[in-house]
PDB file of C-alpha atoms in Angstrom:
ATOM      1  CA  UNK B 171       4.616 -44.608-127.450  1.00 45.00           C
ATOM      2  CA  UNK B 172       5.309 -44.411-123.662  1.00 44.00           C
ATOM      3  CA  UNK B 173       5.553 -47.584-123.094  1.00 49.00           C
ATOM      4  CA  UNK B 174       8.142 -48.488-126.254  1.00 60.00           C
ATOM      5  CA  UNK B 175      10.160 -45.464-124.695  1.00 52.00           C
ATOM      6  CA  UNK B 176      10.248 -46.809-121.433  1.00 55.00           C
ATOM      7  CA  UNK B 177      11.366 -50.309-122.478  1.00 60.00           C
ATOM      8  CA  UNK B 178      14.473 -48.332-124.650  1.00 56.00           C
ATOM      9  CA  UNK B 179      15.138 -46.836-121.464  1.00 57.00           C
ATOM     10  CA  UNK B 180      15.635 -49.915-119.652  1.00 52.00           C
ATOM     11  CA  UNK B 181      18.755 -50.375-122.049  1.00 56.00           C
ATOM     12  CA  UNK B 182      20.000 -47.005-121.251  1.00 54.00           C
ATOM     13  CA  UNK B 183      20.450 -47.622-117.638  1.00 49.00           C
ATOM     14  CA  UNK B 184      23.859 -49.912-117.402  1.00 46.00           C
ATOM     15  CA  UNK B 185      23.585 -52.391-115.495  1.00 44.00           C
ATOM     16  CA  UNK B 186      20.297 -51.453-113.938  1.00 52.00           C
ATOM     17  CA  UNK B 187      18.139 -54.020-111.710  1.00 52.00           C
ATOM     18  CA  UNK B 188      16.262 -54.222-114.185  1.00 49.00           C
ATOM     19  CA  UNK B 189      18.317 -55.526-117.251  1.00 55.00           C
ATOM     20  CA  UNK B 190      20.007 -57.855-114.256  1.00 59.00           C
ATOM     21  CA  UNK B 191      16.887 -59.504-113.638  1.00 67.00           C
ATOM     22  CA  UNK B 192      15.814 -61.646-116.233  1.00 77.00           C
ATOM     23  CA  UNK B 193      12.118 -62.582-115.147  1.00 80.00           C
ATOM     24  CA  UNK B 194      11.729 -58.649-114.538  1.00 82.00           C
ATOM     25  CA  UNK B 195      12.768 -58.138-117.983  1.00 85.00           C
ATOM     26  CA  UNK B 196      10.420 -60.529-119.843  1.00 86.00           C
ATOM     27  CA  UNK B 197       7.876 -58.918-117.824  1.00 87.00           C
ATOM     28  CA  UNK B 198       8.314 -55.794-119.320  1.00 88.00           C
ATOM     29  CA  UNK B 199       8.950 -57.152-123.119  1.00 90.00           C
ATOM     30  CA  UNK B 200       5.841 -59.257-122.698  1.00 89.00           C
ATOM     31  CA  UNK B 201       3.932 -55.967-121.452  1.00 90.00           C
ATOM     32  CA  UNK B 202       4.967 -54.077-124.523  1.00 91.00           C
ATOM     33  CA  UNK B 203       3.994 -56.877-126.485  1.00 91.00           C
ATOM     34  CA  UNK B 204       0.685 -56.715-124.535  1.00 90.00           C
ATOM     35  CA  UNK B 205       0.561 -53.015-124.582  1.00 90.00           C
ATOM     36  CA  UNK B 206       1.488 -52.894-129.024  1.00 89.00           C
ATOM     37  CA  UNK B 207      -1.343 -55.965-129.589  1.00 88.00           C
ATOM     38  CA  UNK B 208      -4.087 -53.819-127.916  1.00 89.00           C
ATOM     39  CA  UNK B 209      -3.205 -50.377-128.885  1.00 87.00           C
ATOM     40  CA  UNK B 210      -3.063 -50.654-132.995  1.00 83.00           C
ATOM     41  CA  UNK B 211      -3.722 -47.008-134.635  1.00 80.00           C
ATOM     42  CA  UNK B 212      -6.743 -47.113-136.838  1.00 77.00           C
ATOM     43  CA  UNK B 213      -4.300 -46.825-139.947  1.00 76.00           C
ATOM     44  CA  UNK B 214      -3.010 -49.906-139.575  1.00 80.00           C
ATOM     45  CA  UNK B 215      -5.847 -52.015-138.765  1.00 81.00           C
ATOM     46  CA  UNK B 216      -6.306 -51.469-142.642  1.00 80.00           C
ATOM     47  CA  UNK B 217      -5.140 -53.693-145.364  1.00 78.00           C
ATOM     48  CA  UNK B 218      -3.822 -50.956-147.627  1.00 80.00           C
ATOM     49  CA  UNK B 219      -4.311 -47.425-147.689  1.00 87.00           C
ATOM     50  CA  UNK B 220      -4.107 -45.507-150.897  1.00 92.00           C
ATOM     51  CA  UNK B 221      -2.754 -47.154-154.229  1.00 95.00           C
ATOM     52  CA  UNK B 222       0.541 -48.460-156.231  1.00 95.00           C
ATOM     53  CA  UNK B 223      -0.686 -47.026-159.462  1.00 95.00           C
ATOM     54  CA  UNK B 224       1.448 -48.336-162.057  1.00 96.00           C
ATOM     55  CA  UNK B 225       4.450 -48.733-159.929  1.00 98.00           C
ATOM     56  CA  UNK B 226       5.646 -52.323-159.134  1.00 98.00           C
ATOM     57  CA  UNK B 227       6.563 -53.160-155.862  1.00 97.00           C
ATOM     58  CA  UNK B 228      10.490 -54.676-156.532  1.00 98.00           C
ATOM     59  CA  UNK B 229      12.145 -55.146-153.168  1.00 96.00           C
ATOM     60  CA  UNK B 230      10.724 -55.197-149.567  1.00 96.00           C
ATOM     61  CA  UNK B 231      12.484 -57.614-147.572  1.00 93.00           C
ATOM     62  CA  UNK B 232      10.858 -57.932-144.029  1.00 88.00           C
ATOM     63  CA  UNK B 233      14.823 -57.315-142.489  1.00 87.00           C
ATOM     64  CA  UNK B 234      14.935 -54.335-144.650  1.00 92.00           C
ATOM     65  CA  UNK B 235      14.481 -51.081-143.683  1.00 92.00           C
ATOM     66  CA  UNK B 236      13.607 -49.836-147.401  1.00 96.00           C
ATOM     67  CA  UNK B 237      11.414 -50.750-150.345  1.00 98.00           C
ATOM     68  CA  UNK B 238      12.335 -50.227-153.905  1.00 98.00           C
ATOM     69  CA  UNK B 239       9.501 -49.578-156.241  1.00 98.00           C
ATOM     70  CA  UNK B 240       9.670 -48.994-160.430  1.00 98.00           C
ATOM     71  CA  UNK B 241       7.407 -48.263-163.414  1.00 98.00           C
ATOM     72  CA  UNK B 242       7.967 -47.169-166.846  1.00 97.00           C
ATOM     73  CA  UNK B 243       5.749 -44.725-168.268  1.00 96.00           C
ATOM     74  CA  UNK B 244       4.546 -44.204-172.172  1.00 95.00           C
ATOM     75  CA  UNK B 245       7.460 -42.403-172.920  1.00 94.00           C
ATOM     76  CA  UNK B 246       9.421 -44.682-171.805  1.00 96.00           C
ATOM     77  CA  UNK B 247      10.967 -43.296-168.586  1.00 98.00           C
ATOM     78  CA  UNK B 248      12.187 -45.473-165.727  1.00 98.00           C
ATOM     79  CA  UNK B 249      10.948 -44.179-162.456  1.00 98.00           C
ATOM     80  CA  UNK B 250      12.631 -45.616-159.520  1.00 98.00           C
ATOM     81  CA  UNK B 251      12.189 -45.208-155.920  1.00 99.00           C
ATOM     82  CA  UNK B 252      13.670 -46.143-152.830  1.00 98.00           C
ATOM     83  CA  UNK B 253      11.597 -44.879-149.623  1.00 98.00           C
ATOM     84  CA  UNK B 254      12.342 -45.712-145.616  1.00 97.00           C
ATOM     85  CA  UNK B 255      10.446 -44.564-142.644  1.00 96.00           C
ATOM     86  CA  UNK B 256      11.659 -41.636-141.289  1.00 94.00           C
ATOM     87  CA  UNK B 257      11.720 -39.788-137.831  1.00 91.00           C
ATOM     88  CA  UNK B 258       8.717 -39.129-135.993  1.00 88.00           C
ATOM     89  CA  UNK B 259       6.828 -35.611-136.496  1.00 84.00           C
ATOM     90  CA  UNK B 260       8.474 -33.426-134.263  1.00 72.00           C
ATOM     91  CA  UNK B 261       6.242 -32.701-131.533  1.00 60.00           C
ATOM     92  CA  UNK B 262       5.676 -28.993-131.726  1.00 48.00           C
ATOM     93  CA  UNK B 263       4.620 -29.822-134.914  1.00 55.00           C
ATOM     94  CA  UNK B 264       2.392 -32.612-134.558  1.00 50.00           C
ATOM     95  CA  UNK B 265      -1.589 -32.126-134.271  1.00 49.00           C
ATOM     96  CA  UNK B 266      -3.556 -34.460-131.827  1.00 45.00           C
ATOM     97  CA  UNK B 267      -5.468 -35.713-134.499  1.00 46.00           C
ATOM     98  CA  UNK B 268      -6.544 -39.431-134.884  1.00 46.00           C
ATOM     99  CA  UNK B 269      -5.293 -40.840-138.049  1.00 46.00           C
ATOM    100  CA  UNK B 270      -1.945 -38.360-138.438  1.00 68.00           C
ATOM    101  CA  UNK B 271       0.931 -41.114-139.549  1.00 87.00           C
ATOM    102  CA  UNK B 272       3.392 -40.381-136.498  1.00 89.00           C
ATOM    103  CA  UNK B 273       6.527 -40.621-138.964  1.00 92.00           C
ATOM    104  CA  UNK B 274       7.663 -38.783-141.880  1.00 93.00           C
ATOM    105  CA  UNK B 275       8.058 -41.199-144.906  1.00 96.00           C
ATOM    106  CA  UNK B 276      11.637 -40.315-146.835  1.00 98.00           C
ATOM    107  CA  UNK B 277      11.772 -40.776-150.479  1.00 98.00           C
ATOM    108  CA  UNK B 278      14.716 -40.867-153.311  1.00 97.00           C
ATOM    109  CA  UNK B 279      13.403 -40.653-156.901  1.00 98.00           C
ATOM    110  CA  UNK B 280      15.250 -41.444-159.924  1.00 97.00           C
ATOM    111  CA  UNK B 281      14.428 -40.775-163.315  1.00 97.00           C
ATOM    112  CA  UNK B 282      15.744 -42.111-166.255  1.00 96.00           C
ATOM    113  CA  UNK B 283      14.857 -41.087-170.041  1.00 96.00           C
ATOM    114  CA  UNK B 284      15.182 -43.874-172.948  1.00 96.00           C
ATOM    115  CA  UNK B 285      18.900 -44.109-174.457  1.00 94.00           C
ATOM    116  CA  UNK B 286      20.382 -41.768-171.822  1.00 93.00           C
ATOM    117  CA  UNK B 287      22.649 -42.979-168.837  1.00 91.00           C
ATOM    118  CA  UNK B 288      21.971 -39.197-166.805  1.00 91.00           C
ATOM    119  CA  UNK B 289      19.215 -39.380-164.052  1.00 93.00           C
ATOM    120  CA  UNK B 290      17.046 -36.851-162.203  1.00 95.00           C
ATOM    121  CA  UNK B 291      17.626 -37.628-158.807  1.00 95.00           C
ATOM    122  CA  UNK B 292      14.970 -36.065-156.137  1.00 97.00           C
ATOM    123  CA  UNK B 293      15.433 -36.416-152.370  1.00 96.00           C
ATOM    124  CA  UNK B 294      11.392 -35.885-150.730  1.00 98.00           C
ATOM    125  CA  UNK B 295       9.790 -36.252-147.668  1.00 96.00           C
ATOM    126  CA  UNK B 296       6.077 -37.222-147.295  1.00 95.00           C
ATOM    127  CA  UNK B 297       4.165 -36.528-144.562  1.00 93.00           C
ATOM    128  CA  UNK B 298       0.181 -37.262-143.283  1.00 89.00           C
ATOM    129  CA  UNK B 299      -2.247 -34.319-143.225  1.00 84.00           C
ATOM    130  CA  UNK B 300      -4.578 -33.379-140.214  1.00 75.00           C
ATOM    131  CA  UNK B 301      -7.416 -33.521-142.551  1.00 72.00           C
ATOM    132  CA  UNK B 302      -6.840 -36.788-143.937  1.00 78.00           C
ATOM    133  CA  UNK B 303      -4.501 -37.956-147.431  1.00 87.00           C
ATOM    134  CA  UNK B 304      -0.578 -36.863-147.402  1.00 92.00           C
ATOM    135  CA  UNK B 305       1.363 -34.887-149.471  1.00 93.00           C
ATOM    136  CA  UNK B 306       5.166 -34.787-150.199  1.00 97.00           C
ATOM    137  CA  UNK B 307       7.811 -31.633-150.524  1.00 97.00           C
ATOM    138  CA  UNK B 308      11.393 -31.929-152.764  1.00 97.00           C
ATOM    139  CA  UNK B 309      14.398 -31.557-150.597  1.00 95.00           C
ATOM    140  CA  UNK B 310      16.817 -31.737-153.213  1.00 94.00           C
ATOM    141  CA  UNK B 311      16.898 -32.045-156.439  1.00 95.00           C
ATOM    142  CA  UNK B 312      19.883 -33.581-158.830  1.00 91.00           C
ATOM    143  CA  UNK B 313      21.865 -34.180-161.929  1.00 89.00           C
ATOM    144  CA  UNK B 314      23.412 -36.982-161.923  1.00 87.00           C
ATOM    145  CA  UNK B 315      25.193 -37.794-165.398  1.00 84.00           C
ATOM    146  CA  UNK B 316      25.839 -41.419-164.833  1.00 76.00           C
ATOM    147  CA  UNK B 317      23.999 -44.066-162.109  1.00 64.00           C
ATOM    148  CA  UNK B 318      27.838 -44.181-160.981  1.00 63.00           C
ATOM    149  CA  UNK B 319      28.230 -40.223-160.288  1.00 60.00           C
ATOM    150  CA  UNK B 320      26.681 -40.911-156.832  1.00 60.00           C
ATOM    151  CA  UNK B 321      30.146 -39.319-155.136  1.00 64.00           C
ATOM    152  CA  UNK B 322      30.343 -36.560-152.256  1.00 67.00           C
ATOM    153  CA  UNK B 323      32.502 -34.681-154.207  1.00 70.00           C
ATOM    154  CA  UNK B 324      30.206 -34.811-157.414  1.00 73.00           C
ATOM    155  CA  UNK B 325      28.635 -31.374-157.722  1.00 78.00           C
ATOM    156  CA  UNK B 326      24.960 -32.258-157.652  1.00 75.00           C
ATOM    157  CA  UNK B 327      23.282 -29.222-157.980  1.00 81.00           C
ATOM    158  CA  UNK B 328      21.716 -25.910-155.385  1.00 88.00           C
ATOM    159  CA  UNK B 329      20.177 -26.159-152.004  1.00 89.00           C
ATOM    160  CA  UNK B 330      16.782 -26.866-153.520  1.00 94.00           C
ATOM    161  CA  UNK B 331      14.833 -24.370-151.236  1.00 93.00           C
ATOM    162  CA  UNK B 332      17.004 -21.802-152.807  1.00 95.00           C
ATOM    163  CA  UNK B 333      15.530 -22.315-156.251  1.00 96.00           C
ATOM    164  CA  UNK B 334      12.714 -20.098-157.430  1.00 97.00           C
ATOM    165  CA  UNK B 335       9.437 -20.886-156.263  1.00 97.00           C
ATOM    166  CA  UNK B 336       8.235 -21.043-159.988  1.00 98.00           C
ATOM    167  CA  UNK B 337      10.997 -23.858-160.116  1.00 98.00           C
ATOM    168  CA  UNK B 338      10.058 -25.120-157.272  1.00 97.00           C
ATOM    169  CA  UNK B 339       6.610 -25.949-157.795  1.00 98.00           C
ATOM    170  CA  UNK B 340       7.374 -26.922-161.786  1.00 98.00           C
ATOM    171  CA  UNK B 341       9.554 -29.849-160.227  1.00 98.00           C
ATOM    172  CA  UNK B 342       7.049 -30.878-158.345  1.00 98.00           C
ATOM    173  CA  UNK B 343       4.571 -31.085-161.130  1.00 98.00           C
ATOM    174  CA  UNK B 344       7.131 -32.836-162.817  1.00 98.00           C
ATOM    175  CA  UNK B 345       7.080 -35.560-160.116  1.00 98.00           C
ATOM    176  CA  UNK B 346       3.290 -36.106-159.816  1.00 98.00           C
ATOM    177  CA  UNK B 347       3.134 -36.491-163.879  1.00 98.00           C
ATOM    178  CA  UNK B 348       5.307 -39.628-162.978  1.00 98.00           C
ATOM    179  CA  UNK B 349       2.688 -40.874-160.327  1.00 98.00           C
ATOM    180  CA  UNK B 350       4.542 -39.469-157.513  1.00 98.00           C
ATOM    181  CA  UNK B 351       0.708 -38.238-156.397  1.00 98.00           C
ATOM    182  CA  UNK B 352      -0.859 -38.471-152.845  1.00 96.00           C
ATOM    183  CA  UNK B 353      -2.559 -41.406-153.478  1.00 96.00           C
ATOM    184  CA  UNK B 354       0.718 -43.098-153.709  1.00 97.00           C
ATOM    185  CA  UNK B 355       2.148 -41.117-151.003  1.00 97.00           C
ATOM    186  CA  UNK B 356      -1.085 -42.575-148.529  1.00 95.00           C
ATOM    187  CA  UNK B 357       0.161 -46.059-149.917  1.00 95.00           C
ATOM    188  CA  UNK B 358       3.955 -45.696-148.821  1.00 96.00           C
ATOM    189  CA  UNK B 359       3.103 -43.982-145.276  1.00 95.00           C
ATOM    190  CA  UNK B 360       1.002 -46.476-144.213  1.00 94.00           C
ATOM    191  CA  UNK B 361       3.088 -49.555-145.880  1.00 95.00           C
ATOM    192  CA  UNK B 362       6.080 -48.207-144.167  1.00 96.00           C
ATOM    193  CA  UNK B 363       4.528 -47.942-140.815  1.00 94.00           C
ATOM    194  CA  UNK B 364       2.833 -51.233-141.186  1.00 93.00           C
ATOM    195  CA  UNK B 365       6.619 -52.695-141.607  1.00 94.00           C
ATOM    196  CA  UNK B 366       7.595 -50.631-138.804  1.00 93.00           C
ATOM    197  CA  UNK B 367       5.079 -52.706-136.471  1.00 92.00           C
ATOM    198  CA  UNK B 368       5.754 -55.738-137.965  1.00 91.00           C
ATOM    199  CA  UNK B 369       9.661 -55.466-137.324  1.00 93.00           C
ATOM    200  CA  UNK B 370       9.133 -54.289-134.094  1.00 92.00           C
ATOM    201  CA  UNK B 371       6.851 -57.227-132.768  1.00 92.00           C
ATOM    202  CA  UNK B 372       8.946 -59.933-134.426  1.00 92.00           C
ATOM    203  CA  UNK B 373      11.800 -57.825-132.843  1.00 92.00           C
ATOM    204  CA  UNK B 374       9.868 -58.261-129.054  1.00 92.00           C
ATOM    205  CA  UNK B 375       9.550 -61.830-129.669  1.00 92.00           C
ATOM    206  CA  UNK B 376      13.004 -62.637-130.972  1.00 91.00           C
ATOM    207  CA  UNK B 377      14.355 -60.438-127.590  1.00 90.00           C
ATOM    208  CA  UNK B 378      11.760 -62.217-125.335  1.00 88.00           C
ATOM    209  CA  UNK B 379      12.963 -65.526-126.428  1.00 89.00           C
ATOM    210  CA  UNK B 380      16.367 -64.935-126.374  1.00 87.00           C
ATOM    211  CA  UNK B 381      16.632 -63.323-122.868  1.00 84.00           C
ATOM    212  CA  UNK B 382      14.249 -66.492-121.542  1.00 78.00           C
ATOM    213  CA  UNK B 383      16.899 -69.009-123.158  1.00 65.00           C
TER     214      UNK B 383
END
């Protein structure tokens, strides 16, 4: 947003007029605050978007930046995963489309069998579609033979592009059997960017009060 960029800038400039001058800088918090009330993308004017499934909603702290969600299917598999917000859609990629979630949505699954300490790990991006929904890609995929096996020197496994496209798309497959689908993809985007706004405007308001004190 122009306006969100312009107030970063402000804190760029050392010791600009600006950032000296208290009144001039509530003004300018209290017009992004202004500006982020009246300018809401459709998306989040919604109460949800998409759905959970079976997956339970475990950790989402409002001073987090992640949320941690698990189910357990009827074989008895633990799927974990943690997911953030990510960066914003680079702009020669981005299509002027109302509705297109302006950040990518980052993803680490785990997946656990019954009686066995090893995980699948898989490190995925989801991103919006012009045309509505979302849909995620695998970055990497891993073995891990223990939860504590997390190490940089711990071989984890190929550059997952590198894998066979047969593979490729069989991993995937293997994901959405374990609800990683786009309806739960829509959910996370727009939960994560609904957090994003929320932590920015409590951000503006803890700032505003703070340089008015």
């Amino acid at each position: 947003m122009t306006t969100r960029r312009s107030l970063i800038n402000i804190f760029n400039r050392s010791y600009s007029a600006a950032v000296r001058d208290s009144a001039e800088l509530t003004n300018i918090i209290k017009s992004e605050l202004e500006h982020e009330r009246n300018t809401i993308p459709f998306y989040l004017t919604k109460n949800e978007l998409g759905s959970l499934g079976s997956f339970v909603l475990e950790w989402d702290k409002p001073e987090s930046k992640d949320v941690f969600l698990r189910r357990k299917n009827e074989f008895g598999e633990e799927i974990a995963v943690s997911a953030l917000l990510g960066p914003p859609i680079a702009a020669e990629e981005e299509i002027a489309q109302e509705g297109l979630f302006p950040n990518t949505g980052l993803m680490k699954v785990g997946i656990k069998k019954p009686g066995l300490s090893s995980i699948l790990q898989f490190d995925c991006g989801c991103i919006g579609k012009c045309e509505g929904g979302s849909q995620f890609s695998i970055q990497n995929a891993y073995y891990l033979s223990s939860s504590t096996s997390l190490g940089d020197s711990v071989y984890k496994g190929p550059l997952f592009r590198t894998l066979d496209p047969q593979l490729q798309n069989a991993l995937k497959d293997y994901l959405r059997a374990r609800g990683i689908v786009e309806d739960f993809t829509d959910f996370l985007l727009h939960h994560l960017h609904k957090r994003e706004y929320v932590q920015y405007m409590a951000w503006l308001q803890k700032l505003d009060s703070s340089v008015k004190a």
